[in-house]
Short mmCIF file of C-alpha atoms in Angstrom, two decimals:
data_model
loop_
_atom_site.label_atom_id
_atom_site.label_comp_id
_atom_site.label_asym_id
_atom_site.label_seq_id
_atom_site.Cartn_x
_atom_site.Cartn_y
_atom_site.Cartn_z
CA MET A 28 78.23 109.75 102.80
CA SER A 29 76.11 106.71 102.00
CA GLU A 30 77.62 103.27 101.90
CA PRO A 31 78.58 101.67 98.59
CA ALA A 32 77.15 98.26 97.83
CA PRO A 33 80.13 96.09 96.92
CA ALA A 34 79.40 92.41 96.62
CA LYS A 35 81.30 91.23 99.65
CA ARG A 36 82.60 94.01 101.80
CA GLN A 37 83.83 92.59 105.06
CA LYS A 38 84.43 94.31 108.35
CA SER A 39 88.15 94.17 108.99
CA SER A 40 91.02 96.08 110.48
CA LYS A 41 91.01 98.03 107.23
CA ASP A 42 87.37 99.04 107.51
CA VAL A 43 88.46 102.62 108.00
CA PRO A 44 88.21 105.62 105.70
CA TYR A 45 90.59 105.82 102.76
CA HIS A 46 93.14 108.61 102.79
CA LEU A 47 94.43 110.12 99.54
CA ILE A 48 97.86 111.71 99.64
CA TYR A 49 98.29 114.04 96.67
CA TRP A 50 99.50 117.56 95.84
CA PRO A 51 96.89 120.11 97.02
CA GLY A 52 95.68 122.59 94.42
CA ILE A 53 95.46 120.51 91.25
CA PRO A 54 93.30 117.53 90.20
CA GLY A 55 96.34 115.79 88.67
CA ARG A 56 96.73 112.04 88.88
CA GLY A 57 94.99 112.08 92.27
CA GLU A 58 91.74 112.82 90.45
CA HIS A 59 91.45 109.25 89.20
CA VAL A 60 91.47 108.05 92.78
CA ARG A 61 88.94 110.70 93.84
CA LEU A 62 86.51 109.77 91.06
CA ALA A 63 86.59 106.08 92.06
CA LEU A 64 85.96 106.94 95.71
CA GLU A 65 83.23 109.43 94.84
CA GLU A 66 81.42 107.08 92.46
CA ALA A 67 81.37 104.41 95.17
CA GLY A 68 80.27 106.84 97.87
CA ALA A 69 83.25 105.74 99.94
CA GLU A 70 84.36 107.63 103.01
CA TYR A 71 87.74 109.28 102.46
CA THR A 72 90.04 112.10 103.44
CA ASP A 73 92.31 113.99 101.05
CA THR A 74 95.45 116.02 101.63
CA ALA A 75 94.02 118.58 99.20
CA PHE A 76 91.66 119.58 101.99
CA THR A 77 93.44 118.70 105.23
CA ASP A 78 95.63 120.89 107.40
CA LYS A 79 99.25 120.54 106.42
CA GLY A 80 98.32 118.39 103.43
CA MET A 81 101.30 119.66 101.47
CA ASP A 82 103.67 118.84 104.37
CA GLU A 83 102.30 115.33 104.39
CA VAL A 84 103.04 114.88 100.68
CA LEU A 85 106.52 116.29 101.06
CA ALA A 86 107.34 114.07 104.06
CA MET A 87 106.27 110.99 102.13
CA ILE A 88 108.61 111.70 99.21
CA ASP A 89 111.50 113.04 101.30
CA ALA A 90 114.78 111.55 100.09
CA LYS A 91 115.47 110.31 103.63
CA ASN A 92 112.14 108.52 103.98
CA LEU A 93 112.72 104.77 104.35
CA GLY A 94 109.07 103.76 104.75
CA ASP A 95 107.98 102.08 107.96
CA GLU A 96 107.68 98.63 109.46
CA VAL A 97 105.40 97.35 106.69
CA ASN A 98 105.44 99.96 103.93
CA LEU A 99 108.18 100.55 101.41
CA PRO A 100 109.23 104.15 100.71
CA LEU A 101 107.25 105.54 97.80
CA CYS A 102 108.59 107.64 94.96
CA ALA A 103 105.75 109.99 94.09
CA PRO A 104 102.08 110.75 94.78
CA PRO A 105 99.25 109.87 94.44
CA MET A 106 99.43 107.55 97.40
CA LEU A 107 96.62 105.79 99.22
CA ARG A 108 96.64 105.07 102.92
CA HIS A 109 94.15 102.44 104.06
CA GLY A 110 94.61 101.30 107.61
CA ASP A 111 98.28 100.33 107.92
CA LEU A 112 98.76 100.03 104.16
CA VAL A 113 100.28 102.80 102.03
CA ILE A 114 100.70 102.24 98.29
CA ASN A 115 101.26 104.47 95.28
CA GLN A 116 101.07 104.55 91.46
CA THR A 117 97.69 105.56 90.05
CA PRO A 118 96.82 102.28 88.30
CA ASN A 119 97.97 100.32 91.36
CA ILE A 120 95.75 102.30 93.72
CA LEU A 121 92.80 101.81 91.36
CA LEU A 122 93.51 98.10 91.22
CA TYR A 123 93.46 97.97 94.99
CA LEU A 124 90.21 99.95 95.15
CA GLY A 125 88.51 98.26 92.19
CA GLY A 126 87.40 95.10 93.97
CA ARG A 127 86.71 96.85 97.26
CA LEU A 128 84.48 99.53 95.71
CA GLY A 129 82.65 97.32 93.22
CA LEU A 130 84.36 98.98 90.25
CA VAL A 131 85.50 95.74 88.58
CA PRO A 132 83.43 92.66 87.80
CA PRO A 133 83.29 90.35 90.85
CA ALA A 134 86.11 87.77 90.67
CA ASP A 135 83.71 84.85 91.16
CA GLU A 136 81.81 85.89 88.02
CA ASP A 137 84.74 86.95 85.87
CA ALA A 138 88.17 86.10 87.26
CA ASP A 139 89.95 87.73 84.31
CA GLY A 140 87.90 90.91 84.34
CA VAL A 141 90.35 92.72 86.59
CA TYR A 142 93.10 92.31 83.98
CA ARG A 143 90.88 93.68 81.21
CA VAL A 144 90.01 96.70 83.34
CA ASN A 145 93.60 97.24 84.45
CA GLY A 146 94.78 97.02 80.83
CA LEU A 147 92.23 99.61 79.70
CA ALA A 148 93.15 101.96 82.54
CA LEU A 149 96.86 101.67 81.79
CA THR A 150 96.26 102.40 78.11
CA ALA A 151 94.06 105.45 78.85
CA LEU A 152 96.71 106.80 81.25
CA ASP A 153 99.48 106.24 78.66
CA GLY A 154 97.61 107.92 75.83
CA PHE A 155 95.65 110.71 77.46
CA SER A 156 97.63 111.50 80.59
CA ASN A 157 101.36 110.71 80.32
CA GLU A 158 101.64 111.77 76.69
CA VAL A 159 99.48 114.88 77.19
CA HIS A 160 101.64 115.94 80.15
CA ASP A 161 104.73 115.47 78.04
CA CYS A 162 103.27 117.86 75.43
CA HIS A 163 104.10 120.75 77.77
CA HIS A 164 107.24 119.16 79.26
CA PRO A 165 108.89 117.19 76.42
CA ILE A 166 112.49 117.89 77.46
CA ALA A 167 112.61 117.90 81.23
CA THR A 168 110.03 117.83 84.03
CA GLY A 169 112.45 119.92 86.12
CA LEU A 170 112.53 122.80 83.64
CA TYR A 171 109.90 125.49 83.24
CA TYR A 172 107.48 125.25 80.35
CA GLU A 173 108.92 128.49 78.97
CA ASP A 174 112.31 126.80 78.62
CA GLN A 175 110.88 124.10 76.35
CA LYS A 176 108.10 125.99 74.62
CA GLU A 177 109.22 125.48 71.03
CA GLU A 178 109.60 121.75 71.61
CA SER A 179 106.19 121.71 73.29
CA ILE A 180 104.53 123.26 70.27
CA ARG A 181 106.20 120.69 68.02
CA LYS A 182 105.15 117.79 70.23
CA SER A 183 101.61 119.12 70.61
CA LYS A 184 101.18 119.29 66.85
CA ASP A 185 102.23 115.71 66.57
CA TYR A 186 100.00 114.69 69.47
CA VAL A 187 96.77 116.17 68.07
CA LYS A 188 97.52 114.96 64.55
CA ASN A 189 98.66 111.41 65.26
CA ARG A 190 98.31 110.32 68.87
CA LEU A 191 94.92 111.77 69.84
CA PRO A 192 93.06 110.08 66.95
CA LYS A 193 95.00 106.87 67.53
CA PHE A 194 93.93 106.56 71.15
CA LEU A 195 90.37 107.82 70.52
CA GLY A 196 90.10 105.32 67.68
CA TYR A 197 91.33 102.53 69.94
CA PHE A 198 88.74 103.21 72.62
CA GLU A 199 86.03 103.58 69.97
CA ARG A 200 86.92 100.06 68.83
CA VAL A 201 86.80 98.78 72.37
CA LEU A 202 83.28 100.20 72.70
CA GLN A 203 82.28 98.51 69.45
CA SER A 204 83.66 95.14 70.52
CA LYS A 205 81.57 92.24 71.75
CA PRO A 206 83.18 92.00 75.25
CA SER A 207 82.29 95.66 75.84
CA GLY A 208 78.64 94.57 76.11
CA GLU A 209 75.53 96.73 75.95
CA GLY A 210 75.41 100.33 77.05
CA PRO A 211 78.01 103.08 77.25
CA TRP A 212 80.76 101.29 79.23
CA LEU A 213 84.05 99.84 78.10
CA TYR A 214 83.78 96.38 79.54
CA ALA A 215 81.09 93.80 80.26
CA GLY A 216 78.17 96.21 80.08
CA ARG A 217 78.93 97.66 83.49
CA LEU A 218 80.70 100.70 84.89
CA THR A 219 84.28 99.97 85.93
CA TYR A 220 87.07 102.24 87.06
CA ALA A 221 88.44 102.17 83.51
CA ASP A 222 85.43 104.25 82.42
CA LEU A 223 86.16 106.78 85.15
CA VAL A 224 89.82 106.93 84.09
CA LEU A 225 88.90 107.45 80.45
CA PHE A 226 86.45 110.20 81.41
CA GLN A 227 89.03 112.05 83.49
CA CYS A 228 91.73 111.61 80.84
CA LEU A 229 89.48 112.99 78.16
CA ASP A 230 88.36 115.86 80.37
CA GLY A 231 91.92 116.88 81.02
CA THR A 232 92.94 116.47 77.38
CA LYS A 233 89.96 118.69 76.45
CA HIS A 234 91.26 121.30 78.89
CA GLN A 235 94.70 121.27 77.28
CA PHE A 236 93.63 120.90 73.65
CA PRO A 237 90.05 122.26 73.47
CA LYS A 238 90.11 122.93 69.72
CA ALA A 239 91.53 119.54 68.76
CA VAL A 240 89.19 117.59 71.02
CA GLU A 241 86.17 119.54 69.73
CA LYS A 242 87.25 118.75 66.18
CA MET A 243 87.44 115.06 67.07
CA ARG A 244 84.01 115.20 68.69
CA LYS A 245 82.44 116.86 65.68
CA SER A 246 84.04 114.38 63.28
CA GLY A 247 81.54 111.74 64.41
CA ASP A 248 84.27 109.10 64.32
CA TYR A 249 84.41 108.69 68.08
CA ASP A 250 80.76 109.01 69.08
CA ARG A 251 80.90 106.09 71.48
CA VAL A 252 83.86 107.58 73.33
CA PHE A 253 82.15 110.95 73.73
CA ALA A 254 78.90 109.23 74.77
CA LEU A 255 80.87 107.45 77.51
CA TYR A 256 82.30 110.81 78.59
CA GLU A 257 78.79 112.19 78.94
CA ALA A 258 77.46 109.07 80.63
CA VAL A 259 80.13 109.32 83.35
CA GLN A 260 79.21 112.98 83.96
CA GLU A 261 75.60 111.95 84.47
CA ARG A 262 76.30 109.40 87.18
CA PRO A 263 74.48 110.95 90.18
CA ARG A 264 77.45 110.90 92.56
CA ILE A 265 79.90 112.05 89.87
CA LYS A 266 77.53 114.81 88.86
CA ALA A 267 77.27 116.04 92.43
CA TYR A 268 81.03 115.76 92.87
CA LEU A 269 81.83 117.73 89.71
CA LYS A 270 79.66 120.59 90.99
CA SER A 271 81.20 120.54 94.47
CA ASP A 272 84.20 122.39 95.82
CA ARG A 273 86.03 119.08 96.04
CA ARG A 274 86.50 119.17 92.25
CA GLN A 275 89.56 121.36 91.85
CA LYS A 276 90.30 123.48 88.82
CA TYR A 277 93.01 122.57 86.34
CA GLY A 278 96.14 124.66 86.87
CA LEU A 279 99.82 123.98 86.49
CA GLY A 280 99.50 120.20 86.79
CA ILE A 281 99.26 117.32 84.34
CA TYR A 282 96.82 119.19 82.10
CA ARG A 283 97.61 122.80 81.23
CA TYR A 284 96.05 125.27 78.90
CA TYR A 285 98.52 127.31 76.85
CA LYS A 286 97.06 129.16 73.90
CA GLU A 287 99.99 128.35 71.65
CA LEU A 288 99.59 124.61 72.31
CA ASP A 289 95.89 124.68 71.44
CA VAL A 290 96.58 123.50 67.92
CA VAL A 291 94.65 121.54 65.34
CA GLU A 292 96.06 119.57 62.51
CA MET B 23 87.03 88.88 96.20
CA SER B 24 89.38 91.69 95.66
CA GLU B 25 92.71 89.98 95.15
CA PRO B 26 93.71 89.81 91.50
CA ALA B 27 96.25 87.03 91.78
CA PRO B 28 95.36 83.58 93.00
CA ALA B 29 97.78 82.05 95.51
CA LYS B 30 97.83 78.61 94.05
CA ARG B 31 98.09 77.42 90.52
CA GLN B 32 95.24 75.14 89.62
CA LYS B 33 94.92 72.70 86.79
CA SER B 34 92.43 74.25 84.47
CA SER B 35 91.57 74.90 80.87
CA LYS B 36 94.36 77.47 81.02
CA ASP B 37 97.02 74.96 81.97
CA VAL B 38 98.52 75.42 78.56
CA PRO B 39 101.76 77.11 77.49
CA TYR B 40 101.91 80.89 77.59
CA HIS B 41 102.27 82.72 74.29
CA LEU B 42 104.02 86.07 74.09
CA ILE B 43 103.03 88.36 71.23
CA TYR B 44 105.74 90.98 70.71
CA TRP B 45 107.77 92.59 67.92
CA PRO B 46 110.40 90.11 66.68
CA GLY B 47 113.96 91.40 66.63
CA ILE B 48 114.22 93.51 69.76
CA PRO B 49 114.00 92.71 73.49
CA GLY B 50 111.79 95.75 74.13
CA ARG B 51 108.95 95.65 76.63
CA GLY B 52 108.42 91.97 75.80
CA GLU B 53 111.66 91.22 77.64
CA HIS B 54 110.05 91.77 81.01
CA VAL B 55 107.57 89.04 80.21
CA ARG B 56 110.27 86.71 78.93
CA LEU B 57 112.38 87.12 82.09
CA ALA B 58 109.41 86.23 84.32
CA LEU B 59 108.64 83.13 82.24
CA GLU B 60 112.31 82.11 82.08
CA GLU B 61 112.92 82.55 85.80
CA ALA B 62 109.89 80.37 86.55
CA GLY B 63 110.87 77.75 84.00
CA ALA B 64 107.45 78.14 82.42
CA GLU B 65 106.58 76.69 79.04
CA TYR B 66 105.98 79.41 76.48
CA THR B 67 106.07 80.32 72.84
CA ASP B 68 107.12 83.73 71.50
CA THR B 69 106.35 85.52 68.21
CA ALA B 70 110.05 86.50 68.15
CA PHE B 71 110.75 82.90 67.19
CA THR B 72 107.60 81.61 65.48
CA ASP B 73 106.78 81.59 61.79
CA LYS B 74 104.87 84.71 60.81
CA GLY B 75 105.41 86.19 64.26
CA MET B 76 105.42 89.71 62.82
CA ASP B 77 102.17 89.05 60.97
CA GLU B 78 100.61 87.94 64.22
CA VAL B 79 101.62 91.18 65.97
CA LEU B 80 100.35 93.30 63.10
CA ALA B 81 97.01 91.47 62.95
CA MET B 82 96.49 92.04 66.67
CA ILE B 83 96.95 95.81 66.41
CA ASP B 84 95.18 96.24 63.06
CA ALA B 85 92.86 99.25 63.20
CA LYS B 86 89.98 96.99 62.13
CA ASN B 87 90.56 94.41 64.88
CA LEU B 88 87.58 94.33 67.21
CA GLY B 89 88.84 91.57 69.50
CA ASP B 90 86.85 88.36 69.73
CA GLU B 91 84.03 86.85 71.76
CA VAL B 92 85.76 87.33 75.09
CA ASN B 93 88.81 89.55 74.40
CA LEU B 94 88.79 93.30 73.88
CA PRO B 95 90.90 94.69 71.04
CA LEU B 96 94.35 95.62 72.31
CA CYS B 97 96.29 98.76 71.43
CA ALA B 98 99.91 97.65 71.44
CA PRO B 99 102.21 94.74 72.28
CA PRO B 100 103.46 93.08 74.44
CA MET B 101 100.39 90.83 74.67
CA LEU B 102 100.04 87.53 76.45
CA ARG B 103 97.78 84.75 75.24
CA HIS B 104 96.96 82.10 77.80
CA GLY B 105 94.26 79.69 76.76
CA ASP B 106 91.34 81.84 75.63
CA LEU B 107 92.63 84.95 77.39
CA VAL B 108 94.59 87.69 75.63
CA ILE B 109 95.74 90.75 77.62
CA ASN B 110 98.30 93.46 77.13
CA GLN B 111 100.24 96.20 78.97
CA THR B 112 103.57 95.07 80.43
CA PRO B 113 102.71 95.61 84.14
CA ASN B 114 99.29 94.03 83.62
CA ILE B 115 100.80 90.88 82.06
CA LEU B 116 103.31 90.66 84.92
CA LEU B 117 100.48 91.03 87.43
CA TYR B 118 98.66 88.16 85.77
CA LEU B 119 101.78 86.01 85.71
CA GLY B 120 103.03 86.98 89.18
CA GLY B 121 100.76 84.75 91.26
CA ARG B 122 100.79 81.96 88.70
CA LEU B 123 104.56 81.80 88.48
CA GLY B 124 105.33 82.29 92.17
CA LEU B 125 106.86 85.73 91.52
CA VAL B 126 104.82 87.55 94.17
CA PRO B 127 104.35 86.60 97.81
CA PRO B 128 101.45 84.11 98.15
CA ALA B 129 98.17 85.94 98.82
CA ASP B 130 97.40 83.83 101.89
CA GLU B 131 100.68 84.95 103.50
CA ASP B 132 100.70 88.57 102.34
CA ALA B 133 97.49 89.79 100.73
CA ASP B 134 98.92 93.25 100.09
CA GLY B 135 102.23 92.03 98.65
CA VAL B 136 100.92 92.06 95.11
CA TYR B 137 100.28 95.81 95.36
CA ARG B 138 103.75 96.49 96.69
CA VAL B 139 105.31 94.50 93.83
CA ASN B 140 103.04 96.09 91.23
CA GLY B 141 103.90 99.54 92.53
CA LEU B 142 107.63 98.83 92.35
CA ALA B 143 107.35 97.46 88.80
CA LEU B 144 105.34 100.47 87.65
CA THR B 145 107.92 102.84 89.12
CA ALA B 146 110.85 101.01 87.52
CA LEU B 147 109.07 101.06 84.15
CA ASP B 148 108.33 104.77 84.49
CA GLY B 149 111.86 105.76 85.45
CA PHE B 150 114.08 103.38 83.53
CA SER B 151 111.98 102.40 80.50
CA ASN B 152 109.41 105.03 79.47
CA GLU B 153 111.69 107.99 80.25
CA VAL B 154 114.74 106.35 78.73
CA HIS B 155 112.82 105.62 75.52
CA ASP B 156 111.70 109.25 75.42
CA CYS B 157 115.35 110.34 75.54
CA HIS B 158 115.68 109.27 71.90
CA HIS B 159 112.10 110.17 70.92
CA PRO B 160 111.17 113.29 72.93
CA ILE B 161 109.06 114.95 70.26
CA ALA B 162 107.22 112.21 68.41
CA THR B 163 107.36 108.42 68.38
CA GLY B 164 106.36 108.57 64.69
CA LEU B 165 109.38 110.62 63.64
CA TYR B 166 112.90 109.33 63.07
CA TYR B 167 115.50 109.89 65.75
CA GLU B 168 117.45 112.02 63.29
CA ASP B 169 114.51 114.42 63.12
CA GLN B 170 114.64 115.03 66.90
CA LYS B 171 118.32 114.59 67.58
CA GLU B 172 119.02 117.97 69.17
CA GLU B 173 116.04 117.61 71.48
CA SER B 174 117.23 114.07 72.32
CA ILE B 175 120.63 115.33 73.37
CA ARG B 176 119.01 117.95 75.57
CA LYS B 177 116.66 115.47 77.15
CA SER B 178 119.42 112.89 77.67
CA LYS B 179 121.56 115.42 79.51
CA ASP B 180 118.68 116.14 81.86
CA TYR B 181 117.97 112.46 82.28
CA VAL B 182 121.46 111.42 83.35
CA LYS B 183 121.89 114.48 85.57
CA ASN B 184 118.51 114.51 87.34
CA ARG B 185 116.32 111.55 86.60
CA LEU B 186 118.78 108.64 86.66
CA PRO B 187 120.11 109.48 90.16
CA LYS B 188 116.57 110.18 91.38
CA PHE B 189 115.30 106.71 90.41
CA LEU B 190 118.50 104.89 91.42
CA GLY B 191 118.31 106.68 94.76
CA TYR B 192 114.70 105.68 95.19
CA PHE B 193 115.41 101.97 94.65
CA GLU B 194 118.47 102.18 96.89
CA ARG B 195 116.15 103.45 99.63
CA VAL B 196 113.70 100.66 98.96
CA LEU B 197 116.54 98.16 99.39
CA GLN B 198 117.54 99.82 102.68
CA SER B 199 113.97 99.75 104.05
CA LYS B 200 112.67 97.29 106.58
CA PRO B 201 109.95 95.75 104.35
CA SER B 202 112.64 94.92 101.78
CA GLY B 203 113.90 92.21 104.16
CA GLU B 204 117.22 90.39 104.09
CA GLY B 205 119.17 89.72 100.94
CA PRO B 206 119.36 91.43 97.59
CA TRP B 207 115.66 91.68 96.69
CA LEU B 208 113.30 94.62 96.75
CA TYR B 209 110.47 93.19 98.77
CA ALA B 210 109.99 90.72 101.62
CA GLY B 211 113.38 89.06 101.31
CA ARG B 212 112.31 87.09 98.23
CA LEU B 213 112.64 87.39 94.51
CA THR B 214 109.59 88.93 92.85
CA TYR B 215 108.96 90.06 89.32
CA ALA B 216 109.76 93.63 90.41
CA ASP B 217 113.42 92.53 90.78
CA LEU B 218 113.38 91.15 87.25
CA VAL B 219 111.86 94.37 85.92
CA LEU B 220 114.45 96.49 87.70
CA PHE B 221 117.24 94.29 86.34
CA GLN B 222 116.00 94.57 82.77
CA CYS B 223 115.36 98.30 83.08
CA LEU B 224 118.87 98.88 84.37
CA ASP B 225 120.38 96.65 81.73
CA GLY B 226 118.65 98.58 78.99
CA THR B 227 119.52 101.96 80.52
CA LYS B 228 123.14 100.79 80.69
CA HIS B 229 122.99 99.96 77.00
CA GLN B 230 121.74 103.43 76.16
CA PHE B 231 123.81 105.40 78.66
CA PRO B 232 126.88 103.27 79.41
CA LYS B 233 129.05 106.12 80.65
CA ALA B 234 126.45 107.59 82.96
CA VAL B 235 125.45 104.23 84.45
CA GLU B 236 129.10 103.32 85.02
CA LYS B 237 129.63 106.65 86.79
CA MET B 238 126.64 105.91 89.02
CA ARG B 239 127.95 102.44 89.76
CA LYS B 240 131.40 103.74 90.70
CA SER B 241 129.93 106.44 92.93
CA GLY B 242 129.10 103.79 95.53
CA ASP B 243 125.80 105.55 96.25
CA TYR B 244 123.70 102.80 94.73
CA ASP B 245 125.54 99.65 95.71
CA ARG B 246 122.38 97.80 96.71
CA VAL B 247 120.80 98.46 93.32
CA PHE B 248 123.86 97.22 91.45
CA ALA B 249 124.11 94.19 93.75
CA LEU B 250 120.50 93.33 92.85
CA TYR B 251 121.40 93.69 89.17
CA GLU B 252 124.20 91.15 89.61
CA ALA B 253 122.10 88.84 91.78
CA VAL B 254 119.44 88.60 89.07
CA GLN B 255 122.10 87.75 86.47
CA GLU B 256 123.28 84.91 88.69
CA ARG B 257 119.92 83.20 88.98
CA PRO B 258 120.59 79.87 87.26
CA ARG B 259 117.71 80.03 84.78
CA ILE B 260 118.29 83.73 84.03
CA LYS B 261 122.01 83.08 83.55
CA ALA B 262 121.29 80.30 81.06
CA TYR B 263 118.71 82.45 79.33
CA LEU B 264 121.03 85.44 78.96
CA LYS B 265 123.59 83.20 77.26
CA SER B 266 121.01 81.65 74.93
CA ASP B 267 119.87 82.71 71.49
CA ARG B 268 116.51 83.61 73.02
CA ARG B 269 118.09 86.73 74.50
CA GLN B 270 117.93 89.18 71.61
CA LYS B 271 120.35 92.04 71.14
CA TYR B 272 119.34 95.65 71.70
CA GLY B 273 118.64 97.44 68.46
CA LEU B 274 116.22 100.13 67.40
CA GLY B 275 113.77 99.50 70.21
CA ILE B 276 113.13 100.99 73.65
CA TYR B 277 116.85 101.15 74.46
CA ARG B 278 119.20 102.52 71.80
CA TYR B 279 122.87 103.37 71.77
CA TYR B 280 123.71 106.64 70.06
CA LYS B 281 127.19 107.96 70.76
CA GLU B 282 126.01 111.55 71.04
CA LEU B 283 123.46 110.60 73.69
CA ASP B 284 126.03 108.77 75.82
CA VAL B 285 126.53 111.79 78.03
CA VAL B 286 127.56 112.29 81.60
CA GLU B 287 126.74 115.26 83.75
#
């Protein structure tokens, strides 16, 4: 893969490929990390496509794992290994990658930019990932969907009626705001990882609630958000990635399609 | 530059008091910000105790608010104003404050420390704040508790049986790990904001599920976690704060006591 052009990438002991540790077989929360790495053209490996990838995930979250000399034990994937460092939590990994991959404004131009981008990413993940997941698992993540189906239908109806327009409306306002700048992106007129997160969140939400998202799109009330969604898809490296075998299909992960949950208000 | 938190506090246009914007009347997510500011002895104001504090919160989240010249509109409190900067999202505010208040390892000693601390804080908030809140609002945040009481009981039973020991067990392992270092703290043998977050999360969870948390404490399986909880309470500034009128009582916020939810396995 070709090299990214971050402002000040330095050769260091960490100038090694990134390694994503995430459940093989679903895009899930790992997909936010993949999109950042793909957009930057960074070199990386991924347990979704390595031998014994699943074993690696399971070993990392084993209840006897006490970390190593420098790394704390970690509770859940996605995790990122970079040289000797291993960290987890999606927004934390993106924060780590943001400056390294040129996906936040350079700190010497905009020292606070990283907090704006982190805040946007956290909000997108709250509204379009955590809450959407909970629409098919409102009672217990350890139970089957079928054991909480009625509650899921009830929560999904509330989500598409109240929460989906709330969060779409919020990001539409961000895109209208002065600090968003010119062009399709959320902050400072340039692509940041928050745009990639919002794209992926909306793509997954569309998979789970196709009718409701289409209704929102047609309403015309969120045109800037849907324009951002399309603009991310048109990024050359993202476009190539989305067509590749590396882009996994949605399955029984964060975003799930169940006909009875595909409700509209 | 890729490090979000500067190592050294510099005199600047931002060398002004911090201002917390959060719902008056409940500790809520704002409490994590308060504890960081209190531990550091930082000067701050707080909409919980200012005239028209509620109006200020409501104006910030008004659906017509488009931010200002430099700040994006923000979706929900807590928010932190510092000079011209306004940001939101609890872990994002803590990240911003961490380096400034000396609540993360200095970047020149441990450049990756900030990601370890951020990861711990995000995990504590997931496990002991977001999930605990959802135990009394599993179906819809916009509905009354009484309209989702049966589902709340079901979710609470799952939480205290499966989720509470999972997250307590995780933090117990962190405290056993080598990178945790000597003493009661989670990382590098020194107090960080992750310790304050874990304290507050556990305190709130104890308010909501007193029987289950007491059972966990007595089990002896999580002695390090409960020792951390006590060690935070004994910090001189935290101790004074907890006795002061600035420490608000739990009410109808993130953490709620309902007798029927106070279940044990």
